Amino acid sequence: MTGRVTTEEARALWLEAPDDELRRLAQAARARFHEPDHATYMVMRIVNYTNVCVAQCDYCAFYVLPNQDGGYVLSQRDVFAKIDELLEIGGDLVAFNGGFNPRLPLDFYCDLFAAVRQRYGDRVEFYALTVAEFVFLADRAKLSHAEAAARLRDAGVHWVTGGGSEILTEDFRKRHAKFKYTVREYLEAQRAIVESGMRTTATMVIGFDETLDERLEHLQRTRDFQDGCLRDGYDGLFSFLCWTYKPYGTAFGGREIAPQEYWRHIALSRIFLDNVRHVRTSVLTQNEDAFRALEYGADDFDLPIEDEVTQKAGATIDLDLEGLLAVPRRLGYTVSYRRAERPAALTA
Ligand code: SF4
């Protein structure tokens, strides 16, 4: 196969290519950016600062509505304690992720992020929000995406990641998360984040009821978005991370997909997303099976120590980090720690 893979070619690969062939093509695509036998990782913690949410996605087991019991908002002291624990075990990346809590205005977030930056400086990097949360907050504050991005950047934020995208088709949004955002809003917001100088990433979640066409549309939108960024002189997407839906305790229910389907999808993503440098595999949802994805084109992974959102839906977290790192080593990879980069446009 030469040149850029079309959607039709990707469909044929998915339907017809045996595992060996997909793996070989993905490894060739990976080798354009990375040493074949080397992978990088980070130790991180997802801090779920509030579980109150009005979006009501039917695949979510985490949220409570504003008038229900069990809602919480973490104080800055709670957040600092979680970050201190992360530092103690050698991690340095925090990803803030929470519900669409209508009682928390944009100022709440700017104050929190400024306090984290002031207390930890560059000892800790943090993914401040997902694009999905960003869309909600900008809307509530009646600010344009550019204005909201500038507020966050000025509060010390470097990264707003592409979380909350799941499957980026309008039909999927209507079926499962009609109050969350439209695909157009999501991509416009992400572009504003890029233009503000902050960095972002792409994500995808598979294993709901999405069709092959929907998976391919998601990949096409991601590649198009990155083409646009690169064409206009921006670095755009740092990475693409895919994880799998956990159905336990959700309204939608369903079953988990098999690891092999996940590996094949990682391979297809690596082959198709020829303009994204890092393809990341999800230890959070695949545990030790995640490392086989390194053979299918992934080059990077997180070792998370907490994420209430996926844990509530059935994810399990292994805190034996050395034991986990032994798995890719047994597969023949050297692994090295990767620190989150401060975006070039925000260099102090
Ligand atoms: S996935 Fe996120 S936005 Fe959707 S209901 Fe859960 S917390 Fe809210």
mmCIF file of N, CA and C in Angstrom, residues 49-97:
data_model
loop_
_atom_site.group_PDB
_atom_site.id
_atom_site.type_symbol
_atom_site.label_atom_id
_atom_site.label_comp_id
_atom_site.label_asym_id
_atom_site.label_seq_id
_atom_site.Cartn_x
_atom_site.Cartn_y
_atom_site.Cartn_z
ATOM 1 N N TYR A 49 -13.018 16.052 39.684
ATOM 2 C CA TYR A 49 -13.254 17.127 40.662
ATOM 3 C C TYR A 49 -14.725 17.271 41.017
ATOM 4 N N THR A 50 -15.613 16.831 40.157
ATOM 5 C CA THR A 50 -17.044 16.803 40.508
ATOM 6 C C THR A 50 -17.730 15.691 39.723
ATOM 7 N N ASN A 51 -18.695 15.050 40.354
ATOM 8 C CA ASN A 51 -19.464 14.016 39.639
ATOM 9 C C ASN A 51 -20.865 14.509 39.278
ATOM 10 N N VAL A 52 -21.135 15.780 39.556
ATOM 11 C CA VAL A 52 -22.450 16.341 39.219
ATOM 12 C C VAL A 52 -22.449 16.706 37.746
ATOM 13 N N CYS A 53 -23.484 16.259 37.037
ATOM 14 C CA CYS A 53 -23.478 16.466 35.591
ATOM 15 C C CYS A 53 -24.892 16.498 35.047
ATOM 16 N N VAL A 54 -25.109 17.394 34.094
ATOM 17 C CA VAL A 54 -26.428 17.490 33.460
ATOM 18 C C VAL A 54 -26.451 16.902 32.051
ATOM 19 N N ALA A 55 -25.340 16.338 31.599
ATOM 20 C CA ALA A 55 -25.290 15.876 30.196
ATOM 21 C C ALA A 55 -26.048 14.566 29.979
ATOM 22 N N GLN A 56 -26.092 13.722 30.995
ATOM 23 C CA GLN A 56 -26.899 12.486 30.943
ATOM 24 C C GLN A 56 -26.528 11.556 29.788
ATOM 25 N N CYS A 57 -25.254 11.352 29.544
ATOM 26 C CA CYS A 57 -24.843 10.379 28.522
ATOM 27 C C CYS A 57 -25.258 8.984 28.998
ATOM 28 N N ASP A 58 -25.834 8.206 28.093
ATOM 29 C CA ASP A 58 -26.376 6.916 28.543
ATOM 30 C C ASP A 58 -25.290 5.852 28.750
ATOM 31 N N TYR A 59 -24.048 6.153 28.384
ATOM 32 C CA TYR A 59 -22.936 5.208 28.572
ATOM 33 C C TYR A 59 -22.122 5.534 29.821
ATOM 34 N N CYS A 60 -22.630 6.424 30.677
ATOM 35 C CA CYS A 60 -21.843 6.899 31.818
ATOM 36 C C CYS A 60 -22.401 6.354 33.127
ATOM 37 N N ALA A 61 -21.536 5.785 33.945
ATOM 38 C CA ALA A 61 -21.943 5.276 35.261
ATOM 39 C C ALA A 61 -21.473 6.192 36.390
ATOM 40 N N PHE A 62 -20.946 7.336 36.040
ATOM 41 C CA PHE A 62 -20.241 8.181 37.003
ATOM 42 C C PHE A 62 -21.102 9.293 37.583
ATOM 43 N N TYR A 63 -21.986 9.842 36.792
ATOM 44 C CA TYR A 63 -22.588 11.124 37.166
ATOM 45 C C TYR A 63 -23.789 10.975 38.096
ATOM 46 N N VAL A 64 -24.068 12.074 38.843
ATOM 47 C CA VAL A 64 -25.371 12.246 39.485
ATOM 48 C C VAL A 64 -25.903 13.609 39.041
ATOM 49 N N LEU A 65 -27.213 13.740 38.994
ATOM 50 C CA LEU A 65 -27.823 15.001 38.606
ATOM 51 C C LEU A 65 -27.722 16.000 39.761
ATOM 52 N N PRO A 66 -27.850 17.293 39.485
ATOM 53 C CA PRO A 66 -27.658 18.299 40.533
ATOM 54 C C PRO A 66 -28.573 18.119 41.745
ATOM 55 N N ASN A 67 -29.776 17.606 41.560
ATOM 56 C CA ASN A 67 -30.708 17.478 42.688
ATOM 57 C C ASN A 67 -30.684 16.082 43.328
ATOM 58 N N GLN A 68 -29.749 15.228 42.919
ATOM 59 C CA GLN A 68 -29.665 13.878 43.489
ATOM 60 C C GLN A 68 -28.650 13.820 44.629
ATOM 61 N N ASP A 69 -28.802 12.796 45.481
ATOM 62 C CA ASP A 69 -27.823 12.577 46.553
ATOM 63 C C ASP A 69 -26.513 12.066 45.957
ATOM 64 N N GLY A 70 -25.450 12.279 46.701
ATOM 65 C CA GLY A 70 -24.168 11.673 46.310
ATOM 66 C C GLY A 70 -23.288 12.567 45.465
ATOM 67 N N GLY A 71 -23.743 13.784 45.173
ATOM 68 C CA GLY A 71 -22.909 14.684 44.383
ATOM 69 C C GLY A 71 -21.776 15.255 45.213
ATOM 70 N N TYR A 72 -20.655 15.533 44.576
ATOM 71 C CA TYR A 72 -19.535 16.143 45.319
ATOM 72 C C TYR A 72 -18.780 17.118 44.421
ATOM 73 N N VAL A 73 -18.071 18.021 45.065
ATOM 74 C CA VAL A 73 -17.096 18.893 44.391
ATOM 75 C C VAL A 73 -15.847 18.866 45.263
ATOM 76 N N LEU A 74 -14.711 18.564 44.685
ATOM 77 C CA LEU A 74 -13.471 18.537 45.464
ATOM 78 C C LEU A 74 -13.017 19.958 45.769
ATOM 79 N N SER A 75 -12.514 20.157 46.987
ATOM 80 C CA SER A 75 -11.913 21.452 47.327
ATOM 81 C C SER A 75 -10.494 21.506 46.770
ATOM 82 N N GLN A 76 -9.918 22.691 46.761
ATOM 83 C CA GLN A 76 -8.519 22.801 46.324
ATOM 84 C C GLN A 76 -7.614 21.972 47.227
ATOM 85 N N ARG A 77 -7.956 21.911 48.505
ATOM 86 C CA ARG A 77 -7.134 21.098 49.424
ATOM 87 C C ARG A 77 -7.188 19.620 49.029
ATOM 88 N N ASP A 78 -8.385 19.132 48.679
ATOM 89 C CA ASP A 78 -8.515 17.731 48.217
ATOM 90 C C ASP A 78 -7.658 17.489 46.975
ATOM 91 N N VAL A 79 -7.716 18.446 46.063
ATOM 92 C CA VAL A 79 -6.966 18.295 44.807
ATOM 93 C C VAL A 79 -5.472 18.266 45.091
ATOM 94 N N PHE A 80 -5.008 19.161 45.949
ATOM 95 C CA PHE A 80 -3.572 19.191 46.271
ATOM 96 C C PHE A 80 -3.136 17.861 46.892
ATOM 97 N N ALA A 81 -3.975 17.316 47.776
ATOM 98 C CA ALA A 81 -3.615 16.039 48.425
ATOM 99 C C ALA A 81 -3.450 14.941 47.381
ATOM 100 N N LYS A 82 -4.316 14.940 46.386
ATOM 101 C CA LYS A 82 -4.205 13.914 45.328
ATOM 102 C C LYS A 82 -2.934 14.132 44.503
ATOM 103 N N ILE A 83 -2.621 15.367 44.216
ATOM 104 C CA ILE A 83 -1.410 15.642 43.423
ATOM 105 C C ILE A 83 -0.160 15.287 44.235
ATOM 106 N N ASP A 84 -0.182 15.611 45.528
ATOM 107 C CA ASP A 84 0.978 15.270 46.377
ATOM 108 C C ASP A 84 1.215 13.756 46.374
ATOM 109 N N GLU A 85 0.131 12.991 46.471
ATOM 110 C CA GLU A 85 0.268 11.516 46.425
ATOM 111 C C GLU A 85 0.878 11.056 45.114
ATOM 112 N N LEU A 86 0.439 11.671 44.023
ATOM 113 C CA LEU A 86 0.972 11.313 42.701
ATOM 114 C C LEU A 86 2.472 11.585 42.642
ATOM 115 N N LEU A 87 2.871 12.753 43.135
ATOM 116 C CA LEU A 87 4.309 13.095 43.120
ATOM 117 C C LEU A 87 5.107 12.097 43.939
ATOM 118 N N GLU A 88 4.532 11.663 45.072
ATOM 119 C CA GLU A 88 5.257 10.728 45.949
ATOM 120 C C GLU A 88 5.578 9.414 45.243
ATOM 121 N N ILE A 89 4.704 8.987 44.347
ATOM 122 C CA ILE A 89 4.992 7.715 43.674
ATOM 123 C C ILE A 89 5.687 7.918 42.327
ATOM 124 N N GLY A 90 6.094 9.142 42.042
ATOM 125 C CA GLY A 90 6.917 9.376 40.865
ATOM 126 C C GLY A 90 6.169 9.829 39.624
ATOM 127 N N GLY A 91 4.866 10.089 39.740
ATOM 128 C CA GLY A 91 4.112 10.578 38.587
ATOM 129 C C GLY A 91 4.177 12.095 38.501
ATOM 130 N N ASP A 92 3.831 12.635 37.351
ATOM 131 C CA ASP A 92 3.857 14.097 37.218
ATOM 132 C C ASP A 92 2.796 14.626 36.257
ATOM 133 N N LEU A 93 1.777 13.820 35.978
ATOM 134 C CA LEU A 93 0.719 14.298 35.075
ATOM 135 C C LEU A 93 -0.640 14.111 35.738
ATOM 136 N N VAL A 94 -1.399 15.193 35.791
ATOM 137 C CA VAL A 94 -2.766 15.157 36.329
ATOM 138 C C VAL A 94 -3.719 15.481 35.186
ATOM 139 N N ALA A 95 -4.786 14.718 35.096
ATOM 140 C CA ALA A 95 -5.829 15.040 34.119
ATOM 141 C C ALA A 95 -7.108 15.340 34.896
ATOM 142 N N PHE A 96 -7.544 16.577 34.850
ATOM 143 C CA PHE A 96 -8.803 16.933 35.503
ATOM 144 C C PHE A 96 -9.959 16.534 34.586
ATOM 145 N N ASN A 97 -10.922 15.867 35.168
ATOM 146 C CA ASN A 97 -12.081 15.465 34.388
ATOM 147 C C ASN A 97 -13.279 15.343 35.314
#
